[in-house]
């Protein structure tokens, strides 16, 4: 199994509070992605990174920011969580970007009350 | 539009072949076609990917149409463990963005 760890795995928070989800990899892969998954929508790309300090927006980036200060960590931050951000968040890594295989983490379930 | 089109659901019987179709009519000549699947309560896992010619691995086969506007994932003998949501995905506009659709939910009957 690819060395990818998401934390926390479960979190309940209140509207308006900041939340940070962490994705940690031990594979030294260049590309990292954050997706969210909601019933009826499948997986939607939030942000992705193609190297340290190199990030770009995905389909549903509003309300989210990311940072990648080192290869192994990709952080997803909700500056002020809203109930619409209740979701399961998946991190993925890839050595070769869109021509290669994505390895997904186990997911982080976030509930915003 | 970088999305792909798949049927919402399909059913199969155990030990029979399954053909899962995907339409990607706007795909460019250098875009790979990827297939992933997601078992209940798990993250997606890679199945197979290809560019032009048909591809085979231990999990499945990928048949790509000559015009590349569609492809078919073939599970040669479905098992109960193959019951999952199958996603056909492609990159968006040659970028690093891999866009998932809603996928096809495959039910395998014993």
PDB file of C-alpha atoms in Angstrom:
ATOM      1  CA  UNK A   1       0.000   0.000   0.000  1.00  0.00           C
ATOM      2  CA  UNK A   2       1.143   3.505  -0.814  1.00  0.00           C
ATOM      3  CA  UNK A   3       2.353   5.429   2.212  1.00  0.00           C
ATOM      4  CA  UNK A   4      -0.359   8.037   2.502  1.00  0.00           C
ATOM      5  CA  UNK A   5      -1.958   9.131   5.748  1.00  0.00           C
ATOM      6  CA  UNK A   6      -4.804  11.554   6.318  1.00  0.00           C
ATOM      7  CA  UNK A   7      -5.493  13.254   9.629  1.00  0.00           C
ATOM      8  CA  UNK A   8      -7.788  13.622  11.365  1.00  0.00           C
ATOM      9  CA  UNK A   9      -9.891  10.748  10.095  1.00  0.00           C
ATOM     10  CA  UNK A  10     -13.022  12.138  11.719  1.00  0.00           C
ATOM     11  CA  UNK A  11     -13.813  15.641  12.876  1.00  0.00           C
ATOM     12  CA  UNK A  12     -16.914  17.434  14.068  1.00  0.00           C
ATOM     13  CA  UNK A  13     -16.756  21.204  14.235  1.00  0.00           C
ATOM     14  CA  UNK A  14     -19.014  24.212  14.353  1.00  0.00           C
ATOM     15  CA  UNK A  15     -19.842  26.706  11.650  1.00  0.00           C
ATOM     16  CA  UNK A  16     -17.340  29.526  11.454  1.00  0.00           C
ATOM     17  CA  UNK A  17     -14.386  27.690  12.957  1.00  0.00           C
ATOM     18  CA  UNK A  18     -11.177  27.070  11.020  1.00  0.00           C
ATOM     19  CA  UNK A  19     -10.285  23.502  10.110  1.00  0.00           C
ATOM     20  CA  UNK A  20      -7.096  22.032   8.701  1.00  0.00           C
ATOM     21  CA  UNK A  21      -6.846  18.568   7.190  1.00  0.00           C
ATOM     22  CA  UNK A  22      -3.429  17.043   6.690  1.00  0.00           C
ATOM     23  CA  UNK A  23      -2.234  14.662   4.018  1.00  0.00           C
ATOM     24  CA  UNK A  24       1.141  13.067   4.647  1.00  0.00           C
ATOM     25  CA  UNK A  25       3.008  10.825   2.201  1.00  0.00           C
ATOM     26  CA  UNK A  26       6.174   8.779   2.487  1.00  0.00           C
ATOM     27  CA  UNK A  27       6.499   8.077  -1.262  1.00  0.00           C
ATOM     28  CA  UNK A  28       8.200  11.317  -2.296  1.00  0.00           C
ATOM     29  CA  UNK A  29       5.610  11.744  -5.064  1.00  0.00           C
ATOM     30  CA  UNK A  30       5.493  15.092  -6.806  1.00  0.00           C
ATOM     31  CA  UNK A  31       1.722  15.439  -7.245  1.00  0.00           C
ATOM     32  CA  UNK A  32      -0.852  15.663  -4.483  1.00  0.00           C
ATOM     33  CA  UNK A  33      -4.597  16.226  -4.717  1.00  0.00           C
ATOM     34  CA  UNK A  34      -7.522  17.014  -2.455  1.00  0.00           C
ATOM     35  CA  UNK A  35     -10.982  15.753  -3.435  1.00  0.00           C
ATOM     36  CA  UNK A  36     -14.308  15.880  -1.672  1.00  0.00           C
ATOM     37  CA  UNK A  37     -17.045  13.325  -2.033  1.00  0.00           C
ATOM     38  CA  UNK A  38     -20.725  13.943  -1.462  1.00  0.00           C
ATOM     39  CA  UNK A  39     -23.775  11.805  -2.235  1.00  0.00           C
ATOM     40  CA  UNK A  40     -24.922  12.402  -5.808  1.00  0.00           C
ATOM     41  CA  UNK A  41     -21.753  14.241  -6.809  1.00  0.00           C
ATOM     42  CA  UNK A  42     -19.052  11.635  -6.919  1.00  0.00           C
ATOM     43  CA  UNK A  43     -15.518  12.918  -6.379  1.00  0.00           C
ATOM     44  CA  UNK A  44     -14.779  16.580  -7.020  1.00  0.00           C
ATOM     45  CA  UNK A  45     -11.323  18.114  -7.168  1.00  0.00           C
ATOM     46  CA  UNK A  46     -10.704  20.946  -4.685  1.00  0.00           C
ATOM     47  CA  UNK A  47      -7.030  21.793  -5.148  1.00  0.00           C
ATOM     48  CA  UNK A  48      -3.933  20.044  -6.312  1.00  0.00           C
ATOM     49  CA  UNK A  49      -0.172  20.503  -6.079  1.00  0.00           C
ATOM     50  CA  UNK A  50       2.479  19.763  -8.669  1.00  0.00           C
ATOM     51  CA  UNK A  51       5.433  20.482  -6.409  1.00  0.00           C
ATOM     52  CA  UNK A  52       6.526  22.262  -3.253  1.00  0.00           C
ATOM     53  CA  UNK A  53       4.766  25.643  -3.106  1.00  0.00           C
ATOM     54  CA  UNK A  54       3.138  24.950  -6.503  1.00  0.00           C
ATOM     55  CA  UNK A  55      -0.619  24.603  -6.256  1.00  0.00           C
ATOM     56  CA  UNK A  56      -3.657  25.184  -8.431  1.00  0.00           C
ATOM     57  CA  UNK A  57      -7.416  25.253  -8.109  1.00  0.00           C
ATOM     58  CA  UNK A  58      -9.796  22.475  -8.975  1.00  0.00           C
ATOM     59  CA  UNK A  59     -13.547  22.384  -9.640  1.00  0.00           C
ATOM     60  CA  UNK A  60     -14.742  23.402  -6.177  1.00  0.00           C
ATOM     61  CA  UNK A  61     -11.995  25.530  -4.633  1.00  0.00           C
ATOM     62  CA  UNK A  62     -14.130  28.341  -3.133  1.00  0.00           C
ATOM     63  CA  UNK A  63     -13.853  28.378   0.657  1.00  0.00           C
ATOM     64  CA  UNK A  64     -10.689  26.267   0.674  1.00  0.00           C
ATOM     65  CA  UNK A  65      -6.993  27.045   0.699  1.00  0.00           C
ATOM     66  CA  UNK A  66      -3.998  24.733   0.529  1.00  0.00           C
ATOM     67  CA  UNK A  67      -0.341  24.810   1.343  1.00  0.00           C
ATOM     68  CA  UNK A  68       2.585  22.601   0.505  1.00  0.00           C
ATOM     69  CA  UNK A  69       5.786  23.702   2.213  1.00  0.00           C
ATOM     70  CA  UNK A  70       7.474  20.319   1.865  1.00  0.00           C
ATOM     71  CA  UNK A  71       7.089  17.343  -0.448  1.00  0.00           C
ATOM     72  CA  UNK A  72       5.485  15.055   2.077  1.00  0.00           C
ATOM     73  CA  UNK A  73       2.709  17.282   3.404  1.00  0.00           C
ATOM     74  CA  UNK A  74      -0.309  18.843   1.690  1.00  0.00           C
ATOM     75  CA  UNK A  75      -2.627  20.802   3.960  1.00  0.00           C
ATOM     76  CA  UNK A  76      -6.234  21.691   3.202  1.00  0.00           C
ATOM     77  CA  UNK A  77      -7.661  24.583   5.222  1.00  0.00           C
ATOM     78  CA  UNK A  78     -11.234  25.705   5.630  1.00  0.00           C
ATOM     79  CA  UNK A  79     -10.805  29.255   6.935  1.00  0.00           C
ATOM     80  CA  UNK A  80     -14.364  29.445   8.230  1.00  0.00           C
ATOM     81  CA  UNK A  81     -16.198  26.154   7.959  1.00  0.00           C
ATOM     82  CA  UNK A  82     -19.782  26.075   6.691  1.00  0.00           C
ATOM     83  CA  UNK A  83     -22.350  23.293   6.763  1.00  0.00           C
ATOM     84  CA  UNK A  84     -22.001  22.902   2.992  1.00  0.00           C
ATOM     85  CA  UNK A  85     -18.440  21.731   3.596  1.00  0.00           C
ATOM     86  CA  UNK A  86     -19.635  18.684   5.473  1.00  0.00           C
ATOM     87  CA  UNK A  87     -18.165  15.924   3.373  1.00  0.00           C
ATOM     88  CA  UNK A  88     -15.649  13.135   3.091  1.00  0.00           C
ATOM     89  CA  UNK A  89     -12.291  14.462   1.976  1.00  0.00           C
ATOM     90  CA  UNK A  90      -9.798  12.313   0.109  1.00  0.00           C
ATOM     91  CA  UNK A  91      -6.168  13.018  -0.502  1.00  0.00           C
ATOM     92  CA  UNK A  92      -4.373  11.399  -3.416  1.00  0.00           C
ATOM     93  CA  UNK A  93      -0.767  11.255  -4.557  1.00  0.00           C
ATOM     94  CA  UNK A  94       0.849  10.512  -7.892  1.00  0.00           C
ATOM     95  CA  UNK A  95       4.388  10.278  -9.171  1.00  0.00           C
ATOM     96  CA  UNK A  96       3.481  11.126 -12.749  1.00  0.00           C
ATOM     97  CA  UNK A  97       0.478  13.441 -12.619  1.00  0.00           C
ATOM     98  CA  UNK A  98      -2.235  12.856 -15.179  1.00  0.00           C
ATOM     99  CA  UNK A  99      -0.365  10.092 -16.978  1.00  0.00           C
ATOM    100  CA  UNK A 100       0.116   7.961 -13.889  1.00  0.00           C
ATOM    101  CA  UNK A 101      -1.642   6.153 -11.119  1.00  0.00           C
ATOM    102  CA  UNK A 102      -3.289   7.975  -8.227  1.00  0.00           C
ATOM    103  CA  UNK A 103      -3.041   6.494  -4.762  1.00  0.00           C
ATOM    104  CA  UNK A 104      -5.799   7.571  -2.411  1.00  0.00           C
ATOM    105  CA  UNK A 105      -5.862   7.917   1.317  1.00  0.00           C
ATOM    106  CA  UNK A 106      -8.587   6.467   3.499  1.00  0.00           C
ATOM    107  CA  UNK A 107     -10.509   9.705   3.735  1.00  0.00           C
ATOM    108  CA  UNK A 108     -11.342  12.273   6.401  1.00  0.00           C
ATOM    109  CA  UNK A 109     -14.962  12.654   7.382  1.00  0.00           C
ATOM    110  CA  UNK A 110     -15.768  16.250   8.348  1.00  0.00           C
ATOM    111  CA  UNK A 111     -19.063  17.306   9.889  1.00  0.00           C
ATOM    112  CA  UNK A 112     -19.807  21.004  10.266  1.00  0.00           C
ATOM    113  CA  UNK A 113     -22.711  21.722  12.610  1.00  0.00           C
TER     114      UNK A 113
ATOM    115  CA  UNK B   1     -15.943  19.843 -20.996  1.00  0.00           C
ATOM    116  CA  UNK B   2     -13.547  17.354 -19.433  1.00  0.00           C
ATOM    117  CA  UNK B   3     -16.241  15.161 -17.932  1.00  0.00           C
ATOM    118  CA  UNK B   4     -16.925  11.634 -19.028  1.00  0.00           C
ATOM    119  CA  UNK B   5     -20.326   9.984 -19.416  1.00  0.00           C
ATOM    120  CA  UNK B   6     -21.116   6.649 -17.808  1.00  0.00           C
ATOM    121  CA  UNK B   7     -24.340   4.797 -16.993  1.00  0.00           C
ATOM    122  CA  UNK B   8     -25.443   5.362 -13.421  1.00  0.00           C
ATOM    123  CA  UNK B   9     -25.700   1.671 -12.634  1.00  0.00           C
ATOM    124  CA  UNK B  10     -25.206  -1.804 -14.063  1.00  0.00           C
ATOM    125  CA  UNK B  11     -25.820  -5.323 -12.856  1.00  0.00           C
ATOM    126  CA  UNK B  12     -23.987  -8.520 -13.476  1.00  0.00           C
ATOM    127  CA  UNK B  13     -23.993 -12.089 -12.282  1.00  0.00           C
ATOM    128  CA  UNK B  14     -21.057 -13.643 -10.523  1.00  0.00           C
ATOM    129  CA  UNK B  15     -18.466 -15.277 -12.805  1.00  0.00           C
ATOM    130  CA  UNK B  16     -19.863 -13.561 -15.907  1.00  0.00           C
ATOM    131  CA  UNK B  17     -17.999 -10.902 -17.900  1.00  0.00           C
ATOM    132  CA  UNK B  18     -18.896  -7.263 -17.377  1.00  0.00           C
ATOM    133  CA  UNK B  19     -18.463  -4.476 -19.908  1.00  0.00           C
ATOM    134  CA  UNK B  20     -18.554  -0.991 -18.418  1.00  0.00           C
ATOM    135  CA  UNK B  21     -18.841   1.752 -21.060  1.00  0.00           C
ATOM    136  CA  UNK B  22     -17.528   5.301 -20.939  1.00  0.00           C
ATOM    137  CA  UNK B  23     -17.981   8.164 -23.363  1.00  0.00           C
ATOM    138  CA  UNK B  24     -15.284  10.835 -23.610  1.00  0.00           C
ATOM    139  CA  UNK B  25     -16.020  12.434 -26.948  1.00  0.00           C
ATOM    140  CA  UNK B  26     -13.961  15.608 -26.334  1.00  0.00           C
ATOM    141  CA  UNK B  27     -10.769  13.872 -25.321  1.00  0.00           C
ATOM    142  CA  UNK B  28      -7.564  15.170 -26.867  1.00  0.00           C
ATOM    143  CA  UNK B  29      -4.971  13.039 -28.570  1.00  0.00           C
ATOM    144  CA  UNK B  30      -2.574  13.012 -25.627  1.00  0.00           C
ATOM    145  CA  UNK B  31      -5.043  12.447 -22.779  1.00  0.00           C
ATOM    146  CA  UNK B  32      -4.903   9.125 -21.020  1.00  0.00           C
ATOM    147  CA  UNK B  33      -8.120   7.396 -19.999  1.00  0.00           C
ATOM    148  CA  UNK B  34      -8.109   6.148 -16.439  1.00  0.00           C
ATOM    149  CA  UNK B  35     -10.387   3.800 -14.553  1.00  0.00           C
ATOM    150  CA  UNK B  36     -10.714   3.674 -10.807  1.00  0.00           C
ATOM    151  CA  UNK B  37     -13.122   1.887  -8.542  1.00  0.00           C
ATOM    152  CA  UNK B  38     -14.361   2.582  -5.065  1.00  0.00           C
ATOM    153  CA  UNK B  39     -15.544  -0.084  -2.703  1.00  0.00           C
ATOM    154  CA  UNK B  40     -17.957   0.918   0.063  1.00  0.00           C
ATOM    155  CA  UNK B  41     -16.355   3.044   2.793  1.00  0.00           C
ATOM    156  CA  UNK B  42     -12.962   3.087   1.081  1.00  0.00           C
ATOM    157  CA  UNK B  43     -10.946   5.472  -1.014  1.00  0.00           C
ATOM    158  CA  UNK B  44     -10.812   4.917  -4.765  1.00  0.00           C
ATOM    159  CA  UNK B  45      -8.285   2.452  -6.115  1.00  0.00           C
ATOM    160  CA  UNK B  46      -6.590   2.343  -9.482  1.00  0.00           C
ATOM    161  CA  UNK B  47      -7.826  -0.225 -11.985  1.00  0.00           C
ATOM    162  CA  UNK B  48      -6.204   0.519 -15.328  1.00  0.00           C
ATOM    163  CA  UNK B  49      -5.321   3.296 -17.742  1.00  0.00           C
ATOM    164  CA  UNK B  50      -4.426   3.624 -21.413  1.00  0.00           C
ATOM    165  CA  UNK B  51      -3.864   5.996 -24.301  1.00  0.00           C
ATOM    166  CA  UNK B  52      -4.637   4.365 -27.634  1.00  0.00           C
ATOM    167  CA  UNK B  53      -4.305   0.625 -27.783  1.00  0.00           C
ATOM    168  CA  UNK B  54      -6.071  -1.907 -25.628  1.00  0.00           C
ATOM    169  CA  UNK B  55      -4.521  -2.572 -22.245  1.00  0.00           C
ATOM    170  CA  UNK B  56      -4.609  -5.577 -19.948  1.00  0.00           C
ATOM    171  CA  UNK B  57      -3.597  -6.151 -16.357  1.00  0.00           C
ATOM    172  CA  UNK B  58      -4.430  -8.613 -13.619  1.00  0.00           C
ATOM    173  CA  UNK B  59      -7.591  -6.755 -12.682  1.00  0.00           C
ATOM    174  CA  UNK B  60      -9.191  -5.896 -16.000  1.00  0.00           C
ATOM    175  CA  UNK B  61      -8.884  -5.034 -19.663  1.00  0.00           C
ATOM    176  CA  UNK B  62      -9.405  -1.639 -21.239  1.00  0.00           C
ATOM    177  CA  UNK B  63     -10.711  -1.461 -24.793  1.00  0.00           C
ATOM    178  CA  UNK B  64     -10.318   1.964 -26.385  1.00  0.00           C
ATOM    179  CA  UNK B  65     -12.250   2.865 -29.515  1.00  0.00           C
ATOM    180  CA  UNK B  66     -10.196   3.693 -32.573  1.00  0.00           C
ATOM    181  CA  UNK B  67     -11.432   7.318 -32.540  1.00  0.00           C
ATOM    182  CA  UNK B  68     -10.774   7.442 -28.751  1.00  0.00           C
ATOM    183  CA  UNK B  69     -14.191   8.914 -28.061  1.00  0.00           C
ATOM    184  CA  UNK B  70     -15.216   5.977 -25.944  1.00  0.00           C
ATOM    185  CA  UNK B  71     -13.755   3.104 -24.000  1.00  0.00           C
ATOM    186  CA  UNK B  72     -14.922  -0.030 -22.226  1.00  0.00           C
ATOM    187  CA  UNK B  73     -13.630  -1.536 -19.019  1.00  0.00           C
ATOM    188  CA  UNK B  74     -13.896  -5.309 -19.114  1.00  0.00           C
ATOM    189  CA  UNK B  75     -13.998  -7.470 -16.021  1.00  0.00           C
ATOM    190  CA  UNK B  76     -13.567 -10.951 -17.394  1.00  0.00           C
ATOM    191  CA  UNK B  77     -15.225 -12.833 -14.534  1.00  0.00           C
ATOM    192  CA  UNK B  78     -17.072 -10.715 -12.032  1.00  0.00           C
ATOM    193  CA  UNK B  79     -16.834 -11.640  -8.378  1.00  0.00           C
ATOM    194  CA  UNK B  80     -18.806 -10.316  -5.432  1.00  0.00           C
ATOM    195  CA  UNK B  81     -15.737  -8.342  -4.460  1.00  0.00           C
ATOM    196  CA  UNK B  82     -15.993  -6.401  -7.742  1.00  0.00           C
ATOM    197  CA  UNK B  83     -19.186  -4.704  -6.583  1.00  0.00           C
ATOM    198  CA  UNK B  84     -18.162  -1.050  -6.472  1.00  0.00           C
ATOM    199  CA  UNK B  85     -18.541   2.320  -8.140  1.00  0.00           C
ATOM    200  CA  UNK B  86     -16.369   2.455 -11.256  1.00  0.00           C
ATOM    201  CA  UNK B  87     -15.048   5.800 -12.425  1.00  0.00           C
ATOM    202  CA  UNK B  88     -13.805   6.579 -15.898  1.00  0.00           C
ATOM    203  CA  UNK B  89     -11.713   9.743 -15.734  1.00  0.00           C
ATOM    204  CA  UNK B  90      -9.564  11.909 -17.905  1.00  0.00           C
ATOM    205  CA  UNK B  91      -7.412  14.983 -17.380  1.00  0.00           C
ATOM    206  CA  UNK B  92      -8.936  18.386 -17.836  1.00  0.00           C
ATOM    207  CA  UNK B  93      -7.495  20.270 -20.757  1.00  0.00           C
ATOM    208  CA  UNK B  94      -4.049  18.698 -20.599  1.00  0.00           C
ATOM    209  CA  UNK B  95      -3.516  19.937 -17.045  1.00  0.00           C
ATOM    210  CA  UNK B  96      -2.794  17.888 -13.958  1.00  0.00           C
ATOM    211  CA  UNK B  97      -6.448  18.003 -12.976  1.00  0.00           C
ATOM    212  CA  UNK B  98      -8.010  14.571 -13.037  1.00  0.00           C
ATOM    213  CA  UNK B  99     -11.764  15.073 -13.092  1.00  0.00           C
ATOM    214  CA  UNK B 100     -14.060  12.339 -11.808  1.00  0.00           C
ATOM    215  CA  UNK B 101     -17.668  11.959 -12.881  1.00  0.00           C
ATOM    216  CA  UNK B 102     -20.329  10.199 -10.833  1.00  0.00           C
ATOM    217  CA  UNK B 103     -19.282   6.755 -11.984  1.00  0.00           C
ATOM    218  CA  UNK B 104     -21.192   3.534 -12.561  1.00  0.00           C
ATOM    219  CA  UNK B 105     -22.389   1.552  -9.593  1.00  0.00           C
ATOM    220  CA  UNK B 106     -21.841  -2.114 -10.381  1.00  0.00           C
ATOM    221  CA  UNK B 107     -23.943  -4.673  -8.566  1.00  0.00           C
ATOM    222  CA  UNK B 108     -22.805  -8.301  -8.760  1.00  0.00           C
ATOM    223  CA  UNK B 109     -25.448 -10.904  -8.060  1.00  0.00           C
ATOM    224  CA  UNK B 110     -24.458 -14.288  -6.607  1.00  0.00           C
TER     225      UNK B 110
END
